[in-house]
Coordinates of C-alpha atoms in Angstrom, one line a residue:
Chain A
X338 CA 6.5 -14.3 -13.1
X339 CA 6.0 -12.2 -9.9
X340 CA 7.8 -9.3 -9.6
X341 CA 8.1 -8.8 -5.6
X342 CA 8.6 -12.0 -4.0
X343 CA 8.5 -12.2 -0.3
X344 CA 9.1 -16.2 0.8
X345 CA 8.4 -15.4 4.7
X346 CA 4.8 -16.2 5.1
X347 CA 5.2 -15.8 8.7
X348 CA 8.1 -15.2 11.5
X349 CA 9.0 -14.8 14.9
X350 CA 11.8 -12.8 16.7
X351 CA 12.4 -12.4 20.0
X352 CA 11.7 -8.8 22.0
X353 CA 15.0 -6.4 21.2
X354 CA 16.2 -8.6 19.0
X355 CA 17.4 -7.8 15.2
X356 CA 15.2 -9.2 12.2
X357 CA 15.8 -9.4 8.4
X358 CA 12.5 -9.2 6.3
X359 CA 13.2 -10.7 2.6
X360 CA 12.4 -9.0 -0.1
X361 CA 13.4 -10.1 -3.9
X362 CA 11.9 -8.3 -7.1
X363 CA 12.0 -8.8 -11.0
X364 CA 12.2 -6.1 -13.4
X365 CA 14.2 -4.9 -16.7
X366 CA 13.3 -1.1 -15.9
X367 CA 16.4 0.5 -15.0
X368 CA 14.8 2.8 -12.5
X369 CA 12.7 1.6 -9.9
X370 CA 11.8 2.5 -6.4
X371 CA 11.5 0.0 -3.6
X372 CA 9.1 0.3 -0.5
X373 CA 7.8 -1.3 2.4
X374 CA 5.2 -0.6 4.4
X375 CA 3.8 -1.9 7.8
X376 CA 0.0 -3.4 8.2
X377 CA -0.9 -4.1 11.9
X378 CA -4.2 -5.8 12.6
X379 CA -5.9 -2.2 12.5
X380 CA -5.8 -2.3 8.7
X381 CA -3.8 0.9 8.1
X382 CA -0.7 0.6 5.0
X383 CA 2.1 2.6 7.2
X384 CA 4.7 3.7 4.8
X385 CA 8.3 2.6 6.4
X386 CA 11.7 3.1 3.9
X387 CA 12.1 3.5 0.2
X388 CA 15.7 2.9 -1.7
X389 CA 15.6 4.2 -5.5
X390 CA 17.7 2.1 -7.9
X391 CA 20.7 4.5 -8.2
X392 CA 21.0 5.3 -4.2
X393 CA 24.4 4.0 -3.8
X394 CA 23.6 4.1 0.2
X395 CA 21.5 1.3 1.9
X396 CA 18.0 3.9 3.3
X397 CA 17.6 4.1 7.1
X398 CA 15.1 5.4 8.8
X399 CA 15.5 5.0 12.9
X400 CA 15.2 1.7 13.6
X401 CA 14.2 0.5 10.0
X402 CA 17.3 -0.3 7.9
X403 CA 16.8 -1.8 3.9
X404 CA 19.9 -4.1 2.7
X405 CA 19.9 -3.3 -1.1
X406 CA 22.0 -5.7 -3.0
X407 CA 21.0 -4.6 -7.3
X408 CA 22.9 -7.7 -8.5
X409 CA 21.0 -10.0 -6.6
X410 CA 17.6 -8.0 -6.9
X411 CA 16.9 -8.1 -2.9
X412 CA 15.6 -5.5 -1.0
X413 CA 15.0 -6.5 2.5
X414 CA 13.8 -5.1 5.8
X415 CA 16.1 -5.0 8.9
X416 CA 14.0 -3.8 12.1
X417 CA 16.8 -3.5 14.9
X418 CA 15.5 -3.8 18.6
X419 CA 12.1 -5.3 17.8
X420 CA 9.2 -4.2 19.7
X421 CA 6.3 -5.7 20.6
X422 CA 4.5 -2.7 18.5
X423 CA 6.2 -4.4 15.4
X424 CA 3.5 -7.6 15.3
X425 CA 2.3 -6.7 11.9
X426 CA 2.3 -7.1 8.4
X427 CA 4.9 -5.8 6.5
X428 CA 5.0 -5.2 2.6
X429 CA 7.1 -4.7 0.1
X430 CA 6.0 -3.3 -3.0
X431 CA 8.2 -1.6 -6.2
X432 CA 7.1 1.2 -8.8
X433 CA 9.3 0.9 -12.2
X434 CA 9.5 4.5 -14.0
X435 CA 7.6 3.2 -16.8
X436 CA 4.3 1.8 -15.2
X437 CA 3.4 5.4 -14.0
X438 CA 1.4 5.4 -10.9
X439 CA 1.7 1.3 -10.1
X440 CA 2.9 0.1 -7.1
X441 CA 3.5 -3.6 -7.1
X442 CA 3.0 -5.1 -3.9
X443 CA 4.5 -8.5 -2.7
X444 CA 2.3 -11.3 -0.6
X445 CA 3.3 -10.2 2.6
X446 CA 5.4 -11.1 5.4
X447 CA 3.6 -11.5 8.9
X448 CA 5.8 -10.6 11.9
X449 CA 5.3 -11.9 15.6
X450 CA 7.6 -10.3 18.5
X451 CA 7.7 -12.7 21.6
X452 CA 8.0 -10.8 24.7
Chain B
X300 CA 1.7 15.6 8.1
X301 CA 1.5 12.7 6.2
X302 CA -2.2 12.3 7.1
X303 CA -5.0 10.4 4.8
X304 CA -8.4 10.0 6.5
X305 CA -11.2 7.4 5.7
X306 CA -14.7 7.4 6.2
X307 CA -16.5 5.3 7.9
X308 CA -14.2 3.1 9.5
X309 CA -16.7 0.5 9.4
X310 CA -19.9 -0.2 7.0
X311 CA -22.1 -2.9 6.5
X312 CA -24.3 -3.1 3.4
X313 CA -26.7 -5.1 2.0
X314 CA -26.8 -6.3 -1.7
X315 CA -29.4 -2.9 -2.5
X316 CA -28.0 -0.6 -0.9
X317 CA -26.4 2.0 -2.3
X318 CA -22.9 3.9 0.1
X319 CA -20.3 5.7 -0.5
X320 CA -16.7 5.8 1.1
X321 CA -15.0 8.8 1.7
X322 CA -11.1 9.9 1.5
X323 CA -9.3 13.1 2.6
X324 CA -5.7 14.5 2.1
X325 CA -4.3 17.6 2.7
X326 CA -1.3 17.0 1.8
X327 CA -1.5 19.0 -1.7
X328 CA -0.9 15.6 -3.3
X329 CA -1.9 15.5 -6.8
X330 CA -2.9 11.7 -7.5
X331 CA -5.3 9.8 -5.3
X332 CA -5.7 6.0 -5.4
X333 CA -8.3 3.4 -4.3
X334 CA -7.3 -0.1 -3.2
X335 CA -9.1 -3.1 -2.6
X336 CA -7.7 -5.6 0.3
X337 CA -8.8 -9.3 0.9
X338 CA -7.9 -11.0 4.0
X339 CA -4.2 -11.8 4.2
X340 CA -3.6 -10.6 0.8
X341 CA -1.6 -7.6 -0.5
X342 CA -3.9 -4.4 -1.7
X343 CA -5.1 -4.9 -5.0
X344 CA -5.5 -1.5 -7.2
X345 CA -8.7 -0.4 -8.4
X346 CA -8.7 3.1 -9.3
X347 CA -6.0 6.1 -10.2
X348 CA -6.9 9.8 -10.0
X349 CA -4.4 12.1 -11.7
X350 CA -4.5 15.5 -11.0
X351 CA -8.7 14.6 -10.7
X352 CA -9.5 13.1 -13.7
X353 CA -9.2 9.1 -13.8
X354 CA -5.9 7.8 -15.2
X355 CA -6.1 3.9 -14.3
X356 CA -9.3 1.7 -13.7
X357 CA -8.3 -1.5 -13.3
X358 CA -11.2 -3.5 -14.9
X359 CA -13.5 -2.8 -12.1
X360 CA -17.1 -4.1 -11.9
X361 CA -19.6 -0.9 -13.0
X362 CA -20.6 -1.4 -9.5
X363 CA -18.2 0.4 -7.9
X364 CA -18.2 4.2 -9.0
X365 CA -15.4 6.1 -8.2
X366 CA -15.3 10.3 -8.0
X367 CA -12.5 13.0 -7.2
X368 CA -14.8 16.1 -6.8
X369 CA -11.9 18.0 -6.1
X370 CA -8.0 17.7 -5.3
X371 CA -8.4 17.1 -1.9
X372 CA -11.3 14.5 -1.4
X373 CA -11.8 11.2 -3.3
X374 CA -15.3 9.2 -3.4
X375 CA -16.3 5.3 -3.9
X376 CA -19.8 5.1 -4.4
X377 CA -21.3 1.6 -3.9
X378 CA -24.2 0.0 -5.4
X379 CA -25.7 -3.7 -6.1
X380 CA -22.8 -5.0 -4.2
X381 CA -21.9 -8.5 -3.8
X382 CA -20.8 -10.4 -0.5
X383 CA -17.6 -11.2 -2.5
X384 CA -16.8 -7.9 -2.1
X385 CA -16.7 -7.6 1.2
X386 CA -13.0 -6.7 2.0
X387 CA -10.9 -3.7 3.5
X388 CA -10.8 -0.7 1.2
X389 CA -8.0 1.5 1.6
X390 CA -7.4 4.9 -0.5
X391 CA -3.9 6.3 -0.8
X392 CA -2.7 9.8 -2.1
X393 CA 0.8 10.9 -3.4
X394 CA 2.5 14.3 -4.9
X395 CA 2.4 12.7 -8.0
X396 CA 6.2 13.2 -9.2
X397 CA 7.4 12.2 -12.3
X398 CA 9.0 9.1 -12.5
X399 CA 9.3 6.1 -10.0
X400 CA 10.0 8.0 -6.4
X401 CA 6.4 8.9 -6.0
X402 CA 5.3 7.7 -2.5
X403 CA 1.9 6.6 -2.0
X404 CA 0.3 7.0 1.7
X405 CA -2.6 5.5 3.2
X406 CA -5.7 6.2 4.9
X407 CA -6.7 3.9 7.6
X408 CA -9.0 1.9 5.7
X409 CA -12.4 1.4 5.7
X410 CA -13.7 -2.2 6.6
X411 CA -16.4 -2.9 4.1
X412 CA -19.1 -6.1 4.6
X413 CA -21.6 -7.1 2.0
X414 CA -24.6 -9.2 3.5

């Protein structure tokens, strides 16, 4: 079964406009780390917003907001006030405590902002 | 400064050559990573360096020889390469904390193609 599921092979959202980025994982390790990272067409993995599996806060980091719901296992991406600098690919990817330094990454969600 | 660098950007090979990527951190991060990314694919993991000796190699081909000569720099050495193997290679590093909060960060990338 694959543990980080993203089902949004592609999307578009309008300039300024709010966008959700889904994000669903599968694991029995208690602690875990979630993260997602942004790819534009240059290549380069830009790290964005992590939420551990005890936060009891949703992370935020300026514009980049993750809605953590544990019951459900979802972790995804809100980017408020899109820009046309956020066309890119955008990961998620988890790390359970006891796979040491693994990081698994889901398929990938490619984003288009329409001026 | 959250800054990995790569070199070259760019490298084209043929199947005899022999090349050698290049990462750099100085971030005092402790565990150093090589990834291998096919088009419209997530990165796949090839290598882990732990505090410079190699903790994960993920059934890679003899072909690809990896080297941490020290903390801070991180070597792919290439030989006898295939054209399947053309394909961004991206190196990450992290602090290397215990348990599952440990962010990885990556270096630009360096765009890899096999004649």
């Amino acid at each position: 079964a694959q543990k980080i599921t993203q089902t949004q092979p592609g999307m578009f959202v309008q300039e300024k406009e709010a966008v959700t980025l889904d994000c669903t994982y599968d694991t029995s390790d208690p602690s875990y780390g979630l993260f997602w990272y942004k790819q534009p067409s240059s290549g380069e993995m830009i790290f964005l917003i992590y939420q551990g599996s005890y936060d009891q806060q949703n992370a935020t980091e300026g514009r980049y907001s993750l809605n953590f719901q544990k019951a459900r296992k979802s972790a995804n991406l809100v980017i408020s006030a899109s820009q046309l600098g956020d066309s890119a690919m955008y990961f998620c990817a988890m790390r359970e405590d006891n796979a040491g330094n693994m990081l698994t990454f889901g398929g990938g969600t490619r984003l288009m902002v329409k001026p | 400064d959250t800054e990995v660098t790569q070199t070259p950007k760019h490298l084209v090979m043929g199947m005899t050559n022999k090349k050698s990527l290049k990462c750099e951190q100085h971030m005092g991060h402790r565990a150093m990573y090589w990834y291998k990314q096919k088009a419209k694919k997530p990165p796949e993991l090839m290598f882990v360096y732990s505090y410079e000796k190699l903790s994960i190699n993920e059934s890679v081909p003899s072909r690809f020889s990896p080297e941490c000569p020290n903390s801070s720099l991180l070597n792919l050495h290439l030989h006898a390469l295939q054209p399947e193997d053309s394909a961004l290679y991206l190196c990450a590093s992290s602090q290397q904390i215990t348990g599952f909060t440990d962010t990885q960060y990556f270096g630009p990338g360096t765009r890899l193609t096999v004649l």
